[in-house]
mmCIF file of C-alpha atoms in Angstrom:
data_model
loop_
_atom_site.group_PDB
_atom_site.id
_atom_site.type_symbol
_atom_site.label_atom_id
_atom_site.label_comp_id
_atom_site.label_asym_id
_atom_site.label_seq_id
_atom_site.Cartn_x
_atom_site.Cartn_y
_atom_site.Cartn_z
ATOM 1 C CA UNK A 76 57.100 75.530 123.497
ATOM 2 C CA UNK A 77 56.043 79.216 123.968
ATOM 3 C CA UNK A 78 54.056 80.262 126.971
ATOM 4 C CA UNK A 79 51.127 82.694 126.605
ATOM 5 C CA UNK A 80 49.666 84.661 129.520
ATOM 6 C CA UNK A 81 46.870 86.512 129.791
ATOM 7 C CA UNK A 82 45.439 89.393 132.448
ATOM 8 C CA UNK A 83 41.955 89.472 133.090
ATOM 9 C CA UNK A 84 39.762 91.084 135.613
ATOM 10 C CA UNK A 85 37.170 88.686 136.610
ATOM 11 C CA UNK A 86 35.968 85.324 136.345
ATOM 12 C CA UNK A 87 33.590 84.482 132.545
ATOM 13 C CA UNK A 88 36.074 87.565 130.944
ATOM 14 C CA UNK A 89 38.446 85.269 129.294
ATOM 15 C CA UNK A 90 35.713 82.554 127.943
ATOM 16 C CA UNK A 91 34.152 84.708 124.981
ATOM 17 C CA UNK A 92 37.179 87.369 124.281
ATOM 18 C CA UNK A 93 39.919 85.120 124.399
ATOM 19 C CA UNK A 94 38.751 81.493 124.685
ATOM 20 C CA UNK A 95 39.751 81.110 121.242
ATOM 21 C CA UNK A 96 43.118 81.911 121.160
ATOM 22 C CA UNK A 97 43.901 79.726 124.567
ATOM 23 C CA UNK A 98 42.317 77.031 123.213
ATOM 24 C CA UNK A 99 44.912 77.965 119.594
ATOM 25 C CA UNK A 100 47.623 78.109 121.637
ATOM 26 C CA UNK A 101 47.150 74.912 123.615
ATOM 27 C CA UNK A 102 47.077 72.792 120.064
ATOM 28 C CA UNK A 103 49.756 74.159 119.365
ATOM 29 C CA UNK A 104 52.153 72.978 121.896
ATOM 30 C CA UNK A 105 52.228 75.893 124.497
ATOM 31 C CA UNK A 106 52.026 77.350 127.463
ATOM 32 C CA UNK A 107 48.775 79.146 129.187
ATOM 33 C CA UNK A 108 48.682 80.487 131.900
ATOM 34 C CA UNK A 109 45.517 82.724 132.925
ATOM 35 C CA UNK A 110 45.753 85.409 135.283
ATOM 36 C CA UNK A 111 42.784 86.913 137.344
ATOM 37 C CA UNK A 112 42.780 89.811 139.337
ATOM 38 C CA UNK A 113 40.090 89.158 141.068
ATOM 39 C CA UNK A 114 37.168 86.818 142.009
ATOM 40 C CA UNK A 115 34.475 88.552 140.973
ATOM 41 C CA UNK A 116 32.543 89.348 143.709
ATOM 42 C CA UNK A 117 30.323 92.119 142.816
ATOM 43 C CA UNK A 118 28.950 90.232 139.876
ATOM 44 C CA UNK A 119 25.312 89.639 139.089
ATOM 45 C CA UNK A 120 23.755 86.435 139.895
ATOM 46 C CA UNK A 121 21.604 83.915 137.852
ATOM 47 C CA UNK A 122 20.565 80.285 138.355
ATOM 48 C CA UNK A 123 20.750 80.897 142.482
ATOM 49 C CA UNK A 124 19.334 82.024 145.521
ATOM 50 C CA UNK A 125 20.749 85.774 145.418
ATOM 51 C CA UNK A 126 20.540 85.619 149.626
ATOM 52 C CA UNK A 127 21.856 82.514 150.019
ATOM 53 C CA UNK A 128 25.248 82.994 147.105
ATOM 54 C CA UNK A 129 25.658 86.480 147.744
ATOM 55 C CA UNK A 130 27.730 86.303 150.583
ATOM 56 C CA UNK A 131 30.157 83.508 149.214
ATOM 57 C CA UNK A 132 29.721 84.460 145.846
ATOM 58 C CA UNK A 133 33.562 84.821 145.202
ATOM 59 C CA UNK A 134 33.990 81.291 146.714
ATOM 60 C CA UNK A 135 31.574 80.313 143.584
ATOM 61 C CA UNK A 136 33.218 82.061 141.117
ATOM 62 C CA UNK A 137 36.206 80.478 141.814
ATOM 63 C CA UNK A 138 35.003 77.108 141.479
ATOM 64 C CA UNK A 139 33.393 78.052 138.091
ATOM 65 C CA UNK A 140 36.984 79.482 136.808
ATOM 66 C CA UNK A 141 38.468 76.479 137.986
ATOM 67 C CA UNK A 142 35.455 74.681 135.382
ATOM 68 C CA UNK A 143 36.402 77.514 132.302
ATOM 69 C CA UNK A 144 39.593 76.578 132.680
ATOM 70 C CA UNK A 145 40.002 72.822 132.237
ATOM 71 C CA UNK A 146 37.729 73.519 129.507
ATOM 72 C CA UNK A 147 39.966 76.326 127.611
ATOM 73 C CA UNK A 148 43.064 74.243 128.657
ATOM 74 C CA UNK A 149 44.684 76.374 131.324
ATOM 75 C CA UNK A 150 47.866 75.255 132.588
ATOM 76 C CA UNK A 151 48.188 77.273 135.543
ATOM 77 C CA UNK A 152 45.786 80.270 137.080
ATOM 78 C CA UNK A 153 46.169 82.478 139.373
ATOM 79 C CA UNK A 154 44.424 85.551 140.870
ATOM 80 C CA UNK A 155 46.508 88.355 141.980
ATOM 81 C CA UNK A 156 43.900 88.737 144.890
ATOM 82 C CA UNK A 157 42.442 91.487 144.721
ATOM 83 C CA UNK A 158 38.107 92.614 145.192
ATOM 84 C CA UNK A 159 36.205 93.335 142.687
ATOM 85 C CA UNK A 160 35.343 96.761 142.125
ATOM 86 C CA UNK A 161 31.564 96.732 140.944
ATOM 87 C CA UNK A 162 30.896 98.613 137.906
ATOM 88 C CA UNK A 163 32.086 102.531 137.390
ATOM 89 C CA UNK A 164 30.112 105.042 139.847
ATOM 90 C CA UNK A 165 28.870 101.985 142.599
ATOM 91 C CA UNK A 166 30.234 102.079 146.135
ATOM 92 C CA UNK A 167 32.165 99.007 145.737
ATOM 93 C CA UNK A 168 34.406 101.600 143.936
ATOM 94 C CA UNK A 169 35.860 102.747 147.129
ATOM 95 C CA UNK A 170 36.702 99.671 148.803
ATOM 96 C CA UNK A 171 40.298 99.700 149.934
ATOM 97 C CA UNK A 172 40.232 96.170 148.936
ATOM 98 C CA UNK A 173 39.065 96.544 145.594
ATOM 99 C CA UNK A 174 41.436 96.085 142.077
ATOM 100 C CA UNK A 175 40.655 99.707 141.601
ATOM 101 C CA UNK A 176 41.554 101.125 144.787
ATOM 102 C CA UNK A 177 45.104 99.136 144.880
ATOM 103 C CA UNK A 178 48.567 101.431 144.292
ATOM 104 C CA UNK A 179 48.792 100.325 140.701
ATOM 105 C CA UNK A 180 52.894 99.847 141.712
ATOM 106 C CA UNK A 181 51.868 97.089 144.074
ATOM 107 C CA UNK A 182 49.581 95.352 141.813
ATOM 108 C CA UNK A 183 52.262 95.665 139.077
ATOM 109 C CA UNK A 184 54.796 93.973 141.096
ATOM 110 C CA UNK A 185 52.306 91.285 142.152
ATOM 111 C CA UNK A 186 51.981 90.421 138.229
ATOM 112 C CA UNK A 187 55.830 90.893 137.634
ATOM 113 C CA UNK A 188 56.045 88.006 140.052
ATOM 114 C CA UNK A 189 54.521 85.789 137.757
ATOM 115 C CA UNK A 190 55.932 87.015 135.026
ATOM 116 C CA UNK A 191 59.411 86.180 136.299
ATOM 117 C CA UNK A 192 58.064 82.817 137.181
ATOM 118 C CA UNK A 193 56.610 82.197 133.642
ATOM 119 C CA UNK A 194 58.667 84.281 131.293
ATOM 120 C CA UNK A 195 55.619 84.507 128.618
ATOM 121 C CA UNK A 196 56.426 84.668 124.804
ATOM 122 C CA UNK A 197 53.219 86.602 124.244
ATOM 123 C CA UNK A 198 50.988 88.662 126.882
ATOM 124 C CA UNK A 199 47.212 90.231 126.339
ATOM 125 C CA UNK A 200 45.087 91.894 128.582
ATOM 126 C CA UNK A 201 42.737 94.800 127.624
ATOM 127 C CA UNK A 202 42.137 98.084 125.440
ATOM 128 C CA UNK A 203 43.019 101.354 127.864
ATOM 129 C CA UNK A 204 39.122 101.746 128.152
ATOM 130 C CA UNK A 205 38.642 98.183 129.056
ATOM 131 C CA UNK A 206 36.368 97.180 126.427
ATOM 132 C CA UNK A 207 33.326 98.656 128.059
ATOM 133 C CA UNK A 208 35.016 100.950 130.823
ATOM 134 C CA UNK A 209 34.616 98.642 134.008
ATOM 135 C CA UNK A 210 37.092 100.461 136.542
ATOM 136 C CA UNK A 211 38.691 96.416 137.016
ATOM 137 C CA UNK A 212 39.568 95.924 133.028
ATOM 138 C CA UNK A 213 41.470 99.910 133.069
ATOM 139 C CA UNK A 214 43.340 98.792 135.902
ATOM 140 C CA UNK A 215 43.959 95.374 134.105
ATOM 141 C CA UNK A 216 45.284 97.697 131.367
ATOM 142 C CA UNK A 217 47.359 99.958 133.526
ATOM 143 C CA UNK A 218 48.890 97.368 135.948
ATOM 144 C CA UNK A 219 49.699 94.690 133.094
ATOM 145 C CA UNK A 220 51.797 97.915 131.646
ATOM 146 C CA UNK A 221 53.349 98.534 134.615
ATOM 147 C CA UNK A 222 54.259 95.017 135.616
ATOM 148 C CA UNK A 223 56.005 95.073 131.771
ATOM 149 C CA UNK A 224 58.258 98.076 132.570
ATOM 150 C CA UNK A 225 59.135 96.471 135.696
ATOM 151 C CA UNK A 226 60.751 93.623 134.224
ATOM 152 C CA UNK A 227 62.029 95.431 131.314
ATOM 153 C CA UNK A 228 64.129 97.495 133.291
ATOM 154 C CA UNK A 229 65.064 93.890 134.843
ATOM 155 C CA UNK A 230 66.421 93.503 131.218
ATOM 156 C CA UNK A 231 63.639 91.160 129.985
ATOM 157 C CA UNK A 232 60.438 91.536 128.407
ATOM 158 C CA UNK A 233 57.707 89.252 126.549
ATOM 159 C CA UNK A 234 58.429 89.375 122.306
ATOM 160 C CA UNK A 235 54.404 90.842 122.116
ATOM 161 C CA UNK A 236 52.164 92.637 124.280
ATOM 162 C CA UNK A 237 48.203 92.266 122.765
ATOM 163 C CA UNK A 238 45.359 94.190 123.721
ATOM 164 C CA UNK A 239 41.755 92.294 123.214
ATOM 165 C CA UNK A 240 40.075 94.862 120.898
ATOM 166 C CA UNK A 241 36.439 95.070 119.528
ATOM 167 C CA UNK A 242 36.486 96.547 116.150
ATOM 168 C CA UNK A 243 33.008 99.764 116.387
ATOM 169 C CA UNK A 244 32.720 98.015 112.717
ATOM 170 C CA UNK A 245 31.674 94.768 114.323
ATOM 171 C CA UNK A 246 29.357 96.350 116.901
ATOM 172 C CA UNK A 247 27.512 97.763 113.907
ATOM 173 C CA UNK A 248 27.274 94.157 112.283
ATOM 174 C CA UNK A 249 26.217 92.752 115.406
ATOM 175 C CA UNK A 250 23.397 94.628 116.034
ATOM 176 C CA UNK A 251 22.504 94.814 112.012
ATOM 177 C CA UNK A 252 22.324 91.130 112.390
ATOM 178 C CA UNK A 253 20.649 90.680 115.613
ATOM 179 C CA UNK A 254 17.795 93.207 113.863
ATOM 180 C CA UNK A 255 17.597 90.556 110.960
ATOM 181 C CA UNK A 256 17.566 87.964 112.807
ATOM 182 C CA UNK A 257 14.377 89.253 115.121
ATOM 183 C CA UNK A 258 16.581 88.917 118.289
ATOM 184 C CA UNK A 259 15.275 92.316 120.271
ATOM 185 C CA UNK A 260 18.271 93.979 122.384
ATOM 186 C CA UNK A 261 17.536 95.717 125.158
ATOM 187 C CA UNK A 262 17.956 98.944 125.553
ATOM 188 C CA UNK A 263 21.607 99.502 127.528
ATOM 189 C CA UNK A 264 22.484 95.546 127.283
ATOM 190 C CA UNK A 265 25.373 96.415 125.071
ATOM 191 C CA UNK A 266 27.643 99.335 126.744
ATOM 192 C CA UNK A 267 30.784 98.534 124.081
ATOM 193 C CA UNK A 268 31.560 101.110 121.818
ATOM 194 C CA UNK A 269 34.637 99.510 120.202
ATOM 195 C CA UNK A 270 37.611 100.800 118.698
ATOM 196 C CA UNK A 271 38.425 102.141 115.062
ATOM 197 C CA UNK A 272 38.563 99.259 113.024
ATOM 198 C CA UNK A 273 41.782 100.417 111.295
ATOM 199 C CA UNK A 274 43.527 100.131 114.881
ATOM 200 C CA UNK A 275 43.153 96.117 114.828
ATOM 201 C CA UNK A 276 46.301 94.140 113.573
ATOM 202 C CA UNK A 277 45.391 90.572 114.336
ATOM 203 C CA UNK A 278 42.582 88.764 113.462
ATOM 204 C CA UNK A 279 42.686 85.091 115.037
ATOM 205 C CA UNK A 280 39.885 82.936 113.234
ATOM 206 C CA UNK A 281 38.653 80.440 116.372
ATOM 207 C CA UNK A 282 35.638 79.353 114.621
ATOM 208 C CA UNK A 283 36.297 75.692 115.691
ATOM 209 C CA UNK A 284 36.610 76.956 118.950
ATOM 210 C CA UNK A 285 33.371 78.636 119.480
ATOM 211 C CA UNK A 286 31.423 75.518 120.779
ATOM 212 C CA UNK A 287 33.826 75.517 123.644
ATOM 213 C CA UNK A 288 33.657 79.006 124.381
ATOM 214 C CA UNK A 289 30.318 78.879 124.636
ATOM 215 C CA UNK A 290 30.804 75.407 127.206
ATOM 216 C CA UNK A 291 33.314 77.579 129.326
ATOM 217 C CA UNK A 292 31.077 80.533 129.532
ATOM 218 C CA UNK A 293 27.992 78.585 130.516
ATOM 219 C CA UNK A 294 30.721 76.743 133.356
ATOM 220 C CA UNK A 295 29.876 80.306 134.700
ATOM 221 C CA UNK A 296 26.823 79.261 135.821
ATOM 222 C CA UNK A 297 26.365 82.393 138.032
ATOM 223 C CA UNK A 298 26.415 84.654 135.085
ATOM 224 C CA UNK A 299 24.708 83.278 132.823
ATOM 225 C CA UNK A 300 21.397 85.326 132.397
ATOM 226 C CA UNK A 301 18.503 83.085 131.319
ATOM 227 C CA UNK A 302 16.698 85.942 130.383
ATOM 228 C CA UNK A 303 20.208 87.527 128.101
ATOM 229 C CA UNK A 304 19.152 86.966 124.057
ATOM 230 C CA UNK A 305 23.157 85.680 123.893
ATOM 231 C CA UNK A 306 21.539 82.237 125.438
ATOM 232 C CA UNK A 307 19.023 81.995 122.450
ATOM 233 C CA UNK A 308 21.153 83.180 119.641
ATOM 234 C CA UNK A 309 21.129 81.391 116.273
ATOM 235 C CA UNK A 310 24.359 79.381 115.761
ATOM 236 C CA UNK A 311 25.604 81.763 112.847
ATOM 237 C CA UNK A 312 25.252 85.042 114.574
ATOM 238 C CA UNK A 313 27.306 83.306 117.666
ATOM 239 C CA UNK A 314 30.268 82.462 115.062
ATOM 240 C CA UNK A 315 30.279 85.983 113.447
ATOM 241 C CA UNK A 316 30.313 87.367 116.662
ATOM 242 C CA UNK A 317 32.771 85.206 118.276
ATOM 243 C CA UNK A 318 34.134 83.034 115.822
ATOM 244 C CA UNK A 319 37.324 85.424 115.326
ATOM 245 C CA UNK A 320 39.113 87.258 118.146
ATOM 246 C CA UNK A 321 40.667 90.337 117.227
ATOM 247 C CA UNK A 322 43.925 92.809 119.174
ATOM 248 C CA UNK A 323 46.003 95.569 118.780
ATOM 249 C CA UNK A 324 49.610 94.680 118.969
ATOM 250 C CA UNK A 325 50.868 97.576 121.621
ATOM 251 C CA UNK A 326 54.725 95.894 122.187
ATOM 252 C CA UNK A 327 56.403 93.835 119.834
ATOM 253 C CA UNK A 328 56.859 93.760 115.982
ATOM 254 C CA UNK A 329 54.105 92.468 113.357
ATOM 255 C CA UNK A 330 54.903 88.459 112.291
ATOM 256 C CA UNK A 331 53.492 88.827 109.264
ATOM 257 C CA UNK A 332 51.934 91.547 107.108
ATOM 258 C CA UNK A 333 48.972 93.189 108.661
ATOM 259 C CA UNK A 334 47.145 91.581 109.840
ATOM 260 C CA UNK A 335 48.326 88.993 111.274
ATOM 261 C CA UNK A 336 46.281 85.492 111.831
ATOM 262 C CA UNK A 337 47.966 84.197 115.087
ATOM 263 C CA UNK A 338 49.145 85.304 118.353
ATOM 264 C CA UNK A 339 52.950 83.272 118.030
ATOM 265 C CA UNK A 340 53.722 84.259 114.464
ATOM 266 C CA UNK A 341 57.160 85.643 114.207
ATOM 267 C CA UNK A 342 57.634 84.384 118.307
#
């Protein structure tokens, strides 16, 4: 048995861009372990009394992560407790409690505690620009580097580091497809640019798996937008879109000729 681990920044970020491969790695015998920096608390809210959740909502996000994760078959999560930051430019920015405010050496040693406690095979987290540029996936990026060169120079480190990647080519097919199918995006409600497609080196297909991504995302009942033309997508759009999960391997060496197809090949 191999363990994976993951870094994410808030609560609903691991359903859609890496549900798939949790779920993969589960049937096959190993290891996951999710970890979350923080709990979300700046987050939009849906489906409740904004007045009423707003001051607790971290307290709900929790208890929805806790849902996500039975469903994606966590073995263990964790959060490595720090505030959410808000999105780039908001005054939550500047909270000395925030993910984004914290010396990136202490949040790297809080993750290089875990990682001496789980010694993962395989490790993902984000892109440098964290997908879409929130200030909480960068740091996710920066401290999960840091927290690897801490145990490295301990003498250890994970056989692969992955970085969840969106290719710009399937941006382009995404919203060529939404057009087709008549589904009207609003204007801003996609802020990912994506990478260059040739930077991608593993493409997981978790087509299978896509029925319970959607069931852990919608266990984030906080943030799921009623209004958000994700919740009325056709069925085939949903399994171009999320039906494969793709990375860039940043630490390791390929399995298998590029690309690869799984997470653990070559592990």
């Amino acid at each position: 048995m191999a363990t994976l681990l993951l870094v994410h920044a808030h609560p609903d970020d691991e359903a859609i861009s890496t549900g798939g491969v949790m779920l993969r790695a589960h049937e096959a015998g190993h290891r996951v372990v999710l970890v979350t920096a923080t709990r979300g608390e700046e987050g939009e809210i849906h489906n409740m009394d904004e007045a009423e959740v707003r001051p607790r909502l971290g307290d709900v996000r929790t208890e929805e992560l806790r849902r996500a994760a039975e469903i994606l078959c966590v073995d263990r999560q964790e959060f490595l407790g720090y505030r959410d930051s808000g999105m780039a430019g908001t005054p939550s920015n500047e909270d000395p409690r925030s993910f984004h405010r914290a010396p990136l050496a202490e949040a790297a040693e809080r993750l290089a505690v875990l990682m001496r406690e789980e010694r993962p095979d395989v490790v993902v987290t984000y892109t440098p620009d964290g997908t879409y540029g929130h200030p909480d996936h960068i740091k996710a990026n920066h401290t999960t580097i840091a927290a690897l060169d801490v145990v490295e120079r301990e003498g250890w480190q994970p056989a692969k580091l992955y970085l969840q990647a969106i290719p710009r080519g399937l941006m382009a097919q995404f919203a060529e497809r939404a057009r087709a199918m008549g589904v009207e995006m609003p204007e801003g409600a996609i802020r990912i640019v994506g990478i260059p497609d040739e930077e991608i080196t593993t493409v997981v297909d978790v087509a299978d798996t896509v029925d319970r991504k959607r069931a852990a995302f919608a266990a984030h009942l906080s943030q799921n937008d009623p209004n958000s033309p994700f919740q009325s997508m056709a069925d085939q759009i949903l399994v171009a879109v999320f039906g494969t999960e793709r990375f860039v391997l940043a630490r390791g060496t390929l399995g298998e000729p590029h690309p690869e197809h799984d997470l653990f090949v070559g592990v």
